[in-house]
Amino acid sequence: MTVSRVSSRVSATRVALAGGIALSSVVLLSGTAFAHVSVQPQGEAAKGGYATVNIKVPNERDNASTVKLEVNFPLDHPLASVMPQPIPGWKAEVTKSKLSKPLELHGKTINEAVSKVTWTADGSKIGPGQFQQFPLSLGQLPEDADQLVLKAIQTYDNKEVVRWIEEQKEGAEEPQNPAPVLKLSAASADHHGGAAPSASASTATDEKAGHDEKAGHDDKADAKKETAAADSSDTTARILGVIGILVGVAGVAFGVLAGRRRSA
């Protein structure tokens, strides 16, 4: 065996190994770049108020599509109203459960609350490399909680089921399948259109309004930062994917050239 052939084989082995490592890195890094099932408020989700949220569901499989989503609501902090927005190609079903302790809301006694909302594909699906948002109107949000854990179950058309139900423990690493968490902000002075303040309290109210307005601007700035971070993660995943493809193509081309040299 000539030195040139040995050198060619060694080089081919190195390229193949590098390609395998690059491909593995792309797979691993792109997997972590995908967002988990999450809940994102549209605006403010204040304690004691009402909010519109999106349940964001990415498809994390390359060979299957998401055809069902189930989101569970905690009954220890019940919500009297949970209304899904209609989505073309999806059927929504709202399930209610009786409460062990009735809920008082606007002078009425509520004996049951929404415990689950299930979306089932009806002519649509979430394909590989896609995501879907499922809007919900929630209220009245609890006043004695800082967050709501909305455990979700994602079902694929190959019968695979992913349970996003693991709660984050303080000081621990993020679990593999974390449950979506809706963070609640501080209660506002007027949850649902209250009475006008008295003259003696007008100054304090104006000061608080200025503070709330500033907080609103801060929340919007934070939201923009989160969006930018998410876009950056998606861009990184795409770049790594392209690099992996280019490495694979280079490996194939090198193999063809090496074969021609051996034939020659």
mmCIF file with all atom_site columns, N, CA and C in Angstrom, residues 205-231:
data_model
loop_
_atom_site.group_PDB
_atom_site.id
_atom_site.type_symbol
_atom_site.label_atom_id
_atom_site.label_alt_id
_atom_site.label_comp_id
_atom_site.label_asym_id
_atom_site.label_entity_id
_atom_site.label_seq_id
_atom_site.pdbx_PDB_ins_code
_atom_site.Cartn_x
_atom_site.Cartn_y
_atom_site.Cartn_z
_atom_site.occupancy
_atom_site.B_iso_or_equiv
_atom_site.pdbx_formal_charge
_atom_site.auth_seq_id
_atom_site.auth_comp_id
_atom_site.auth_asym_id
_atom_site.auth_atom_id
_atom_site.pdbx_PDB_model_num
ATOM 1  N N  . THR A 1 205 ? -53.220 58.141 44.121 1.00 0.00 ? 205 THR A N  1
ATOM 2  C CA . THR A 1 205 ? -53.603 57.340 42.961 1.00 0.00 ? 205 THR A CA 1
ATOM 3  C C  . THR A 1 205 ? -52.790 57.733 41.741 1.00 0.00 ? 205 THR A C  1
ATOM 4  N N  . ASP A 1 206 ? -52.594 59.077 41.547 1.00 0.00 ? 206 ASP A N  1
ATOM 5  C CA . ASP A 1 206 ? -51.812 59.528 40.403 1.00 0.00 ? 206 ASP A CA 1
ATOM 6  C C  . ASP A 1 206 ? -50.386 59.016 40.484 1.00 0.00 ? 206 ASP A C  1
ATOM 7  N N  . GLU A 1 207 ? -49.809 59.029 41.698 1.00 0.00 ? 207 GLU A N  1
ATOM 8  C CA . GLU A 1 207 ? -48.442 58.536 41.858 1.00 0.00 ? 207 GLU A CA 1
ATOM 9  C C  . GLU A 1 207 ? -48.374 57.059 41.531 1.00 0.00 ? 207 GLU A C  1
ATOM 10 N N  . LYS A 1 208 ? -49.380 56.321 41.987 1.00 0.00 ? 208 LYS A N  1
ATOM 11 C CA . LYS A 1 208 ? -49.381 54.880 41.713 1.00 0.00 ? 208 LYS A CA 1
ATOM 12 C C  . LYS A 1 208 ? -49.560 54.612 40.226 1.00 0.00 ? 208 LYS A C  1
ATOM 13 N N  . ALA A 1 209 ? -50.397 55.443 39.567 1.00 0.00 ? 209 ALA A N  1
ATOM 14 C CA . ALA A 1 209 ? -50.614 55.273 38.134 1.00 0.00 ? 209 ALA A CA 1
ATOM 15 C C  . ALA A 1 209 ? -49.310 55.463 37.372 1.00 0.00 ? 209 ALA A C  1
ATOM 16 N N  . GLY A 1 210 ? -48.525 56.498 37.813 1.00 0.00 ? 210 GLY A N  1
ATOM 17 C CA . GLY A 1 210 ? -47.237 56.722 37.163 1.00 0.00 ? 210 GLY A CA 1
ATOM 18 C C  . GLY A 1 210 ? -46.310 55.538 37.357 1.00 0.00 ? 210 GLY A C  1
ATOM 19 N N  . HIS A 1 211 ? -46.355 54.975 38.570 1.00 0.00 ? 211 HIS A N  1
ATOM 20 C CA . HIS A 1 211 ? -45.522 53.805 38.845 1.00 0.00 ? 211 HIS A CA 1
ATOM 21 C C  . HIS A 1 211 ? -45.953 52.623 37.982 1.00 0.00 ? 211 HIS A C  1
ATOM 22 N N  . ASP A 1 212 ? -47.278 52.401 37.878 1.00 0.00 ? 212 ASP A N  1
ATOM 23 C CA . ASP A 1 212 ? -47.789 51.279 37.076 1.00 0.00 ? 212 ASP A CA 1
ATOM 24 C C  . ASP A 1 212 ? -47.431 51.448 35.608 1.00 0.00 ? 212 ASP A C  1
ATOM 25 N N  . GLU A 1 213 ? -47.491 52.713 35.125 1.00 0.00 ? 213 GLU A N  1
ATOM 26 C CA . GLU A 1 213 ? -47.141 52.957 33.728 1.00 0.00 ? 213 GLU A CA 1
ATOM 27 C C  . GLU A 1 213 ? -45.686 52.624 33.467 1.00 0.00 ? 213 GLU A C  1
ATOM 28 N N  . LYS A 1 214 ? -44.807 53.024 34.422 1.00 0.00 ? 214 LYS A N  1
ATOM 29 C CA . LYS A 1 214 ? -43.386 52.707 34.274 1.00 0.00 ? 214 LYS A CA 1
ATOM 30 C C  . LYS A 1 214 ? -43.180 51.196 34.281 1.00 0.00 ? 214 LYS A C  1
ATOM 31 N N  . ALA A 1 215 ? -43.911 50.515 35.200 1.00 0.00 ? 215 ALA A N  1
ATOM 32 C CA . ALA A 1 215 ? -43.788 49.060 35.264 1.00 0.00 ? 215 ALA A CA 1
ATOM 33 C C  . ALA A 1 215 ? -44.239 48.432 33.958 1.00 0.00 ? 215 ALA A C  1
ATOM 34 N N  . GLY A 1 216 ? -45.283 49.021 33.355 1.00 0.00 ? 216 GLY A N  1
ATOM 35 C CA . GLY A 1 216 ? -45.765 48.492 32.077 1.00 0.00 ? 216 GLY A CA 1
ATOM 36 C C  . GLY A 1 216 ? -44.703 48.610 31.002 1.00 0.00 ? 216 GLY A C  1
ATOM 37 N N  . HIS A 1 217 ? -44.009 49.786 30.973 1.00 0.00 ? 217 HIS A N  1
ATOM 38 C CA . HIS A 1 217 ? -42.928 49.957 29.994 1.00 0.00 ? 217 HIS A CA 1
ATOM 39 C C  . HIS A 1 217 ? -41.807 48.957 30.241 1.00 0.00 ? 217 HIS A C  1
ATOM 40 N N  . ASP A 1 218 ? -41.476 48.732 31.526 1.00 0.00 ? 218 ASP A N  1
ATOM 41 C CA . ASP A 1 218 ? -40.427 47.764 31.862 1.00 0.00 ? 218 ASP A CA 1
ATOM 42 C C  . ASP A 1 218 ? -40.814 46.378 31.399 1.00 0.00 ? 218 ASP A C  1
ATOM 43 N N  . ASP A 1 219 ? -42.119 46.000 31.614 1.00 0.00 ? 219 ASP A N  1
ATOM 44 C CA . ASP A 1 219 ? -42.587 44.676 31.192 1.00 0.00 ? 219 ASP A CA 1
ATOM 45 C C  . ASP A 1 219 ? -42.443 44.520 29.684 1.00 0.00 ? 219 ASP A C  1
ATOM 46 N N  . LYS A 1 220 ? -42.786 45.603 28.921 1.00 0.00 ? 220 LYS A N  1
ATOM 47 C CA . LYS A 1 220 ? -42.674 45.526 27.475 1.00 0.00 ? 220 LYS A CA 1
ATOM 48 C C  . LYS A 1 220 ? -41.224 45.371 27.053 1.00 0.00 ? 220 LYS A C  1
ATOM 49 N N  . ALA A 1 221 ? -40.315 46.093 27.756 1.00 0.00 ? 221 ALA A N  1
ATOM 50 C CA . ALA A 1 221 ? -38.888 45.981 27.428 1.00 0.00 ? 221 ALA A CA 1
ATOM 51 C C  . ALA A 1 221 ? -38.394 44.564 27.683 1.00 0.00 ? 221 ALA A C  1
ATOM 52 N N  . ASP A 1 222 ? -38.834 43.990 28.830 1.00 0.00 ? 222 ASP A N  1
ATOM 53 C CA . ASP A 1 222 ? -38.433 42.611 29.135 1.00 0.00 ? 222 ASP A CA 1
ATOM 54 C C  . ASP A 1 222 ? -38.962 41.663 28.075 1.00 0.00 ? 222 ASP A C  1
ATOM 55 N N  . ALA A 1 223 ? -40.202 41.887 27.630 1.00 0.00 ? 223 ALA A N  1
ATOM 56 C CA . ALA A 1 223 ? -40.794 41.011 26.619 1.00 0.00 ? 223 ALA A CA 1
ATOM 57 C C  . ALA A 1 223 ? -39.998 41.071 25.320 1.00 0.00 ? 223 ALA A C  1
ATOM 58 N N  . LYS A 1 224 ? -39.545 42.311 24.942 1.00 0.00 ? 224 LYS A N  1
ATOM 59 C CA . LYS A 1 224 ? -38.752 42.454 23.733 1.00 0.00 ? 224 LYS A CA 1
ATOM 60 C C  . LYS A 1 224 ? -37.424 41.716 23.860 1.00 0.00 ? 224 LYS A C  1
ATOM 61 N N  . LYS A 1 225 ? -36.822 41.800 25.092 1.00 0.00 ? 225 LYS A N  1
ATOM 62 C CA . LYS A 1 225 ? -35.552 41.082 25.307 1.00 0.00 ? 225 LYS A CA 1
ATOM 63 C C  . LYS A 1 225 ? -35.741 39.582 25.176 1.00 0.00 ? 225 LYS A C  1
ATOM 64 N N  . GLU A 1 226 ? -36.859 39.070 25.754 1.00 0.00 ? 226 GLU A N  1
ATOM 65 C CA . GLU A 1 226 ? -37.120 37.629 25.669 1.00 0.00 ? 226 GLU A CA 1
ATOM 66 C C  . GLU A 1 226 ? -37.330 37.210 24.221 1.00 0.00 ? 226 GLU A C  1
ATOM 67 N N  . THR A 1 227 ? -38.046 38.054 23.441 1.00 0.00 ? 227 THR A N  1
ATOM 68 C CA . THR A 1 227 ? -38.277 37.736 22.037 1.00 0.00 ? 227 THR A CA 1
ATOM 69 C C  . THR A 1 227 ? -36.965 37.709 21.270 1.00 0.00 ? 227 THR A C  1
ATOM 70 N N  . ALA A 1 228 ? -36.091 38.695 21.558 1.00 0.00 ? 228 ALA A N  1
ATOM 71 C CA . ALA A 1 228 ? -34.796 38.748 20.890 1.00 0.00 ? 228 ALA A CA 1
ATOM 72 C C  . ALA A 1 228 ? -33.961 37.520 21.232 1.00 0.00 ? 228 ALA A C  1
ATOM 73 N N  . ALA A 1 229 ? -34.022 37.092 22.521 1.00 0.00 ? 229 ALA A N  1
ATOM 74 C CA . ALA A 1 229 ? -33.259 35.910 22.939 1.00 0.00 ? 229 ALA A CA 1
ATOM 75 C C  . ALA A 1 229 ? -33.774 34.677 22.230 1.00 0.00 ? 229 ALA A C  1
ATOM 76 N N  . ALA A 1 230 ? -35.108 34.566 22.104 1.00 0.00 ? 230 ALA A N  1
ATOM 77 C CA . ALA A 1 230 ? -35.696 33.412 21.426 1.00 0.00 ? 230 ALA A CA 1
ATOM 78 C C  . ALA A 1 230 ? -35.298 33.392 19.955 1.00 0.00 ? 230 ALA A C  1
ATOM 79 N N  . ASP A 1 231 ? -35.327 34.593 19.290 1.00 0.00 ? 231 ASP A N  1
ATOM 80 C CA . ASP A 1 231 ? -34.932 34.666 17.888 1.00 0.00 ? 231 ASP A CA 1
ATOM 81 C C  . ASP A 1 231 ? -33.474 34.267 17.718 1.00 0.00 ? 231 ASP A C  1
#
